[in-house]
Amino acid sequence: MTALSALPDPIRVVLVDDQVLVRAGLRALVDAEPGMTVVGEAGDGDAAVEAVRAERPDVVLMDIRMPGTDGLAATQRISADPDLAGAHVVILTTFEEDDYVFEAIRGGAAGFLVKDTEPAELLRAIRTVVAGDSLLSPRATRSLIEAYATHAKPTALAPELGVLTDRERQVMQLVAVGMTNAEIAERLFVSPMTTKTHVSRAMIKLGARDRAQLVVFAYETGLVTPGWRP
């Protein structure tokens, strides 16, 4: 059974944006997609946390800039609540908000999409993040993480990495540059299931909530440096 075949049916989505028209457009898109349904909406961060607690969605599409409690604070509150571990927060942003995006990923967001993303890509991204297979918008995610990782300049590999095996560190490097499990498996001449096992073990050992946090950890600990390519 593949990750995608094991997805919940339907995938439950909560929409968070202070603009009613934006939420209406997202609702129409998601509700029209087989296997997905919008179960809640919110116009600010406080209402978003309440909606997630009430509905326990699989995915939260979260805007950042909103009146009152913003999307960054709401994401941190959702991610810090163990009862909401099944809710994958996806940040919806523009390039003008890049600095907030990196902090959101560090705070527990599973990834992000720019607001001009094509509808088909957004729907595919929802399924991807629920499956936990890879980061969203790999091209943009990678460039942002590399840009902000330059602010952290470790002099040597962090001791936390000592809990990983050599293979787990190698797999983590490839995850950090945006490769999927299938691509990593092909590169290392192993099965996708073996790759998934290595990724899962690395996440457990490092206390990473998801692949997004694993990527940030790889850069912040010096395992991968900006511009590094396998």
Short mmCIF file of C-alpha atoms in Angstrom, two decimals:
data_model
loop_
_atom_site.label_atom_id
_atom_site.label_comp_id
_atom_site.label_asym_id
_atom_site.label_seq_id
_atom_site.Cartn_x
_atom_site.Cartn_y
_atom_site.Cartn_z
CA MET A 1 0.00 0.00 0.00
CA THR A 2 1.42 3.38 -0.99
CA ALA A 3 1.32 6.50 1.16
CA LEU A 4 -1.19 8.10 -1.15
CA SER A 5 -3.51 5.08 -1.09
CA ALA A 6 -3.58 5.29 2.71
CA LEU A 7 -4.77 8.89 2.83
CA PRO A 8 -7.89 9.68 4.87
CA ASP A 9 -11.07 9.87 2.81
CA PRO A 10 -12.09 12.56 2.77
CA ILE A 11 -9.12 14.78 3.63
CA ARG A 12 -10.50 17.36 6.05
CA VAL A 13 -9.34 20.94 5.52
CA VAL A 14 -9.63 24.14 7.56
CA LEU A 15 -9.18 27.47 5.73
CA VAL A 16 -7.62 30.45 7.54
CA ASP A 17 -7.52 33.85 5.83
CA ASP A 18 -8.88 37.26 6.82
CA GLN A 19 -10.21 37.83 3.30
CA VAL A 20 -13.64 36.27 2.78
CA LEU A 21 -13.23 36.12 -0.99
CA VAL A 22 -9.97 34.21 -0.67
CA ARG A 23 -11.60 31.66 1.63
CA ALA A 24 -14.57 31.37 -0.74
CA GLY A 25 -12.27 30.61 -3.65
CA LEU A 26 -10.31 28.02 -1.69
CA ARG A 27 -13.52 26.40 -0.43
CA ALA A 28 -14.90 26.09 -3.95
CA LEU A 29 -11.64 24.52 -5.14
CA VAL A 30 -11.25 22.05 -2.27
CA ASP A 31 -14.91 21.03 -2.04
CA ALA A 32 -15.02 20.34 -5.78
CA GLU A 33 -12.10 17.90 -5.48
CA PRO A 34 -13.06 14.25 -4.87
CA GLY A 35 -11.73 13.01 -1.56
CA MET A 36 -11.46 16.46 0.05
CA THR A 37 -13.80 18.61 2.09
CA VAL A 38 -13.62 21.93 3.93
CA VAL A 39 -14.72 21.44 7.53
CA GLY A 40 -14.06 24.91 8.91
CA GLU A 41 -12.99 28.49 8.24
CA ALA A 42 -11.39 31.26 10.30
CA GLY A 43 -10.49 34.88 9.73
CA ASP A 44 -7.79 35.27 12.42
CA GLY A 45 -5.32 33.20 14.41
CA ASP A 46 -7.42 32.77 17.56
CA ALA A 47 -10.41 31.55 15.54
CA ALA A 48 -8.07 29.25 13.60
CA VAL A 49 -6.88 27.49 16.75
CA GLU A 50 -10.48 27.09 17.91
CA ALA A 51 -11.52 25.67 14.54
CA VAL A 52 -8.66 23.17 14.51
CA ARG A 53 -9.46 22.03 18.05
CA ALA A 54 -13.13 21.62 17.16
CA GLU A 55 -12.76 19.93 13.78
CA ARG A 56 -9.40 18.07 14.04
CA PRO A 57 -8.62 18.54 10.32
CA ASP A 58 -5.88 16.82 8.36
CA VAL A 59 -4.69 20.08 6.77
CA VAL A 60 -4.85 23.76 7.73
CA LEU A 61 -4.28 26.27 4.92
CA MET A 62 -2.95 29.21 6.94
CA ASP A 63 -2.44 32.83 5.93
CA ILE A 64 0.24 34.72 7.88
CA ARG A 65 -0.79 38.35 8.01
CA MET A 66 -4.14 38.70 9.76
CA PRO A 67 -5.57 41.11 12.32
CA GLY A 68 -5.11 40.17 15.96
CA THR A 69 -3.31 36.85 16.35
CA ASP A 70 -1.40 36.20 13.14
CA GLY A 71 -0.80 32.93 11.33
CA LEU A 72 2.67 32.45 12.77
CA ALA A 73 1.43 32.52 16.37
CA ALA A 74 -1.52 30.30 15.48
CA THR A 75 0.79 27.78 13.81
CA GLN A 76 3.00 27.64 16.88
CA ARG A 77 0.01 27.06 19.16
CA ILE A 78 -1.38 24.30 16.95
CA SER A 79 2.00 22.59 16.63
CA ALA A 80 2.65 22.78 20.39
CA ASP A 81 -0.61 20.97 21.21
CA PRO A 82 -0.05 17.17 21.18
CA ASP A 83 -3.79 16.65 20.73
CA LEU A 84 -3.53 18.39 17.35
CA ALA A 85 -0.59 16.40 16.04
CA GLY A 86 -2.64 15.20 13.07
CA ALA A 87 -3.20 18.72 11.75
CA HIS A 88 -0.63 19.63 9.08
CA VAL A 89 -0.31 23.40 8.75
CA VAL A 90 0.48 24.70 5.28
CA ILE A 91 1.40 28.37 5.08
CA LEU A 92 -0.08 30.40 2.22
CA THR A 93 2.20 33.33 1.48
CA THR A 94 3.67 35.79 -0.97
CA PHE A 95 7.38 36.33 -1.49
CA GLU A 96 7.16 39.55 0.51
CA GLU A 97 6.56 37.39 3.61
CA ASP A 98 9.57 35.08 3.27
CA ASP A 99 11.01 35.88 6.70
CA TYR A 100 7.76 34.81 8.35
CA VAL A 101 7.71 31.59 6.35
CA PHE A 102 11.01 30.34 7.72
CA GLU A 103 9.92 31.06 11.28
CA ALA A 104 6.63 29.29 10.62
CA ILE A 105 8.42 26.14 9.46
CA ARG A 106 10.62 26.25 12.55
CA GLY A 107 7.45 26.68 14.59
CA GLY A 108 5.87 23.53 13.21
CA ALA A 109 4.39 24.27 9.78
CA ALA A 110 4.63 21.32 7.41
CA GLY A 111 5.51 23.56 4.46
CA PHE A 112 4.19 26.43 2.42
CA LEU A 113 2.72 27.49 -0.88
CA VAL A 114 2.83 30.84 -2.61
CA LYS A 115 -0.59 32.31 -3.22
CA ASP A 116 -0.23 32.26 -7.00
CA THR A 117 0.15 28.47 -6.98
CA GLU A 118 -1.84 26.72 -9.70
CA PRO A 119 -5.01 25.04 -8.39
CA ALA A 120 -3.84 21.57 -9.41
CA GLU A 121 -0.55 22.09 -7.54
CA LEU A 122 -2.37 23.20 -4.39
CA LEU A 123 -4.59 20.11 -4.41
CA ARG A 124 -1.59 17.88 -5.05
CA ALA A 125 0.27 19.61 -2.20
CA ILE A 126 -2.57 18.94 0.23
CA ARG A 127 -2.33 15.22 -0.49
CA THR A 128 1.46 15.33 -0.34
CA VAL A 129 1.64 16.93 3.08
CA VAL A 130 -0.96 14.55 4.53
CA ALA A 131 1.09 11.63 3.21
CA GLY A 132 4.22 13.18 4.76
CA ASP A 133 6.18 12.42 1.60
CA SER A 134 7.92 15.73 0.91
CA LEU A 135 7.96 19.48 1.39
CA LEU A 136 5.61 21.68 -0.57
CA SER A 137 6.82 23.86 -3.44
CA PRO A 138 10.31 22.33 -3.34
CA ARG A 139 11.90 24.99 -5.56
CA ALA A 140 10.74 27.86 -3.38
CA THR A 141 11.11 26.02 -0.09
CA ARG A 142 14.70 25.11 -0.85
CA SER A 143 15.71 28.65 -1.82
CA LEU A 144 14.07 30.15 1.26
CA ILE A 145 15.61 27.69 3.69
CA GLU A 146 19.02 28.20 2.16
CA ALA A 147 18.65 31.98 2.33
CA TYR A 148 17.76 32.00 6.00
CA ALA A 149 20.13 29.19 6.92
CA THR A 150 22.99 31.57 6.11
CA HIS A 151 22.15 33.39 9.35
CA ALA A 152 23.08 30.27 11.31
CA LYS A 153 26.78 29.48 10.98
CA PRO A 154 27.67 26.37 12.98
CA THR A 155 31.41 25.81 13.24
CA ALA A 156 31.04 22.02 13.33
CA LEU A 157 28.37 19.37 13.12
CA ALA A 158 26.03 19.65 16.08
CA PRO A 159 26.44 16.85 18.67
CA GLU A 160 22.73 16.03 18.33
CA LEU A 161 23.53 14.39 15.01
CA GLY A 162 25.50 11.73 16.86
CA VAL A 163 22.29 9.80 17.50
CA LEU A 164 21.94 9.13 13.75
CA THR A 165 23.58 6.34 11.80
CA ASP A 166 25.73 7.22 8.79
CA ARG A 167 22.93 6.15 6.47
CA GLU A 168 20.34 8.21 8.34
CA ARG A 169 22.56 11.30 8.05
CA GLN A 170 23.01 10.63 4.33
CA VAL A 171 19.26 10.28 3.81
CA MET A 172 18.65 13.44 5.85
CA GLN A 173 21.02 15.37 3.56
CA LEU A 174 19.07 14.28 0.51
CA VAL A 175 15.76 15.15 2.17
CA ALA A 176 17.19 18.60 2.92
CA VAL A 177 17.77 19.39 -0.76
CA GLY A 178 14.20 18.50 -1.67
CA MET A 179 14.48 14.92 -2.91
CA THR A 180 11.47 12.62 -2.53
CA ASN A 181 11.67 9.14 -1.02
CA ALA A 182 11.56 7.62 -4.50
CA GLU A 183 14.43 9.83 -5.70
CA ILE A 184 16.50 9.04 -2.61
CA ALA A 185 15.87 5.33 -3.05
CA GLU A 186 17.07 5.49 -6.64
CA ARG A 187 20.17 7.46 -5.64
CA LEU A 188 21.13 5.04 -2.85
CA PHE A 189 20.04 1.83 -4.62
CA VAL A 190 17.56 0.89 -1.90
CA SER A 191 13.79 0.49 -1.81
CA PRO A 192 11.45 3.44 -1.19
CA MET A 193 10.22 1.65 1.95
CA THR A 194 13.78 1.46 3.28
CA THR A 195 14.20 5.16 2.59
CA LYS A 196 10.95 5.94 4.38
CA THR A 197 12.16 3.93 7.38
CA HIS A 198 15.42 5.90 7.55
CA VAL A 199 13.53 9.20 7.34
CA SER A 200 11.11 8.14 10.06
CA ARG A 201 13.91 7.02 12.37
CA ALA A 202 15.80 10.28 11.88
CA MET A 203 12.66 12.26 12.69
CA ILE A 204 12.01 10.22 15.84
CA LYS A 205 15.60 10.47 17.08
CA LEU A 206 15.76 14.23 16.50
CA GLY A 207 12.24 14.98 17.69
CA ALA A 208 11.22 16.45 14.33
CA ARG A 209 7.48 16.81 13.81
CA ASP A 210 7.72 16.32 10.04
CA ARG A 211 10.05 16.51 7.05
CA ALA A 212 9.95 20.30 7.04
CA GLN A 213 11.46 20.47 10.51
CA LEU A 214 13.96 17.78 9.54
CA VAL A 215 15.15 20.00 6.69
CA VAL A 216 15.52 23.04 8.93
CA PHE A 217 17.43 20.92 11.46
CA ALA A 218 19.77 19.71 8.70
CA TYR A 219 20.74 23.29 7.86
CA GLU A 220 20.89 24.61 11.40
CA THR A 221 23.15 21.78 12.59
CA GLY A 222 25.55 22.11 9.67
CA LEU A 223 24.73 18.75 8.11
CA VAL A 224 23.86 20.64 4.93
CA THR A 225 25.12 24.09 3.99
CA PRO A 226 23.52 26.60 1.60
CA GLY A 227 24.32 25.69 -1.99
CA TRP A 228 25.22 22.07 -1.16
CA ARG A 229 24.26 19.55 -3.79
CA PRO A 230 24.61 15.75 -3.66
#
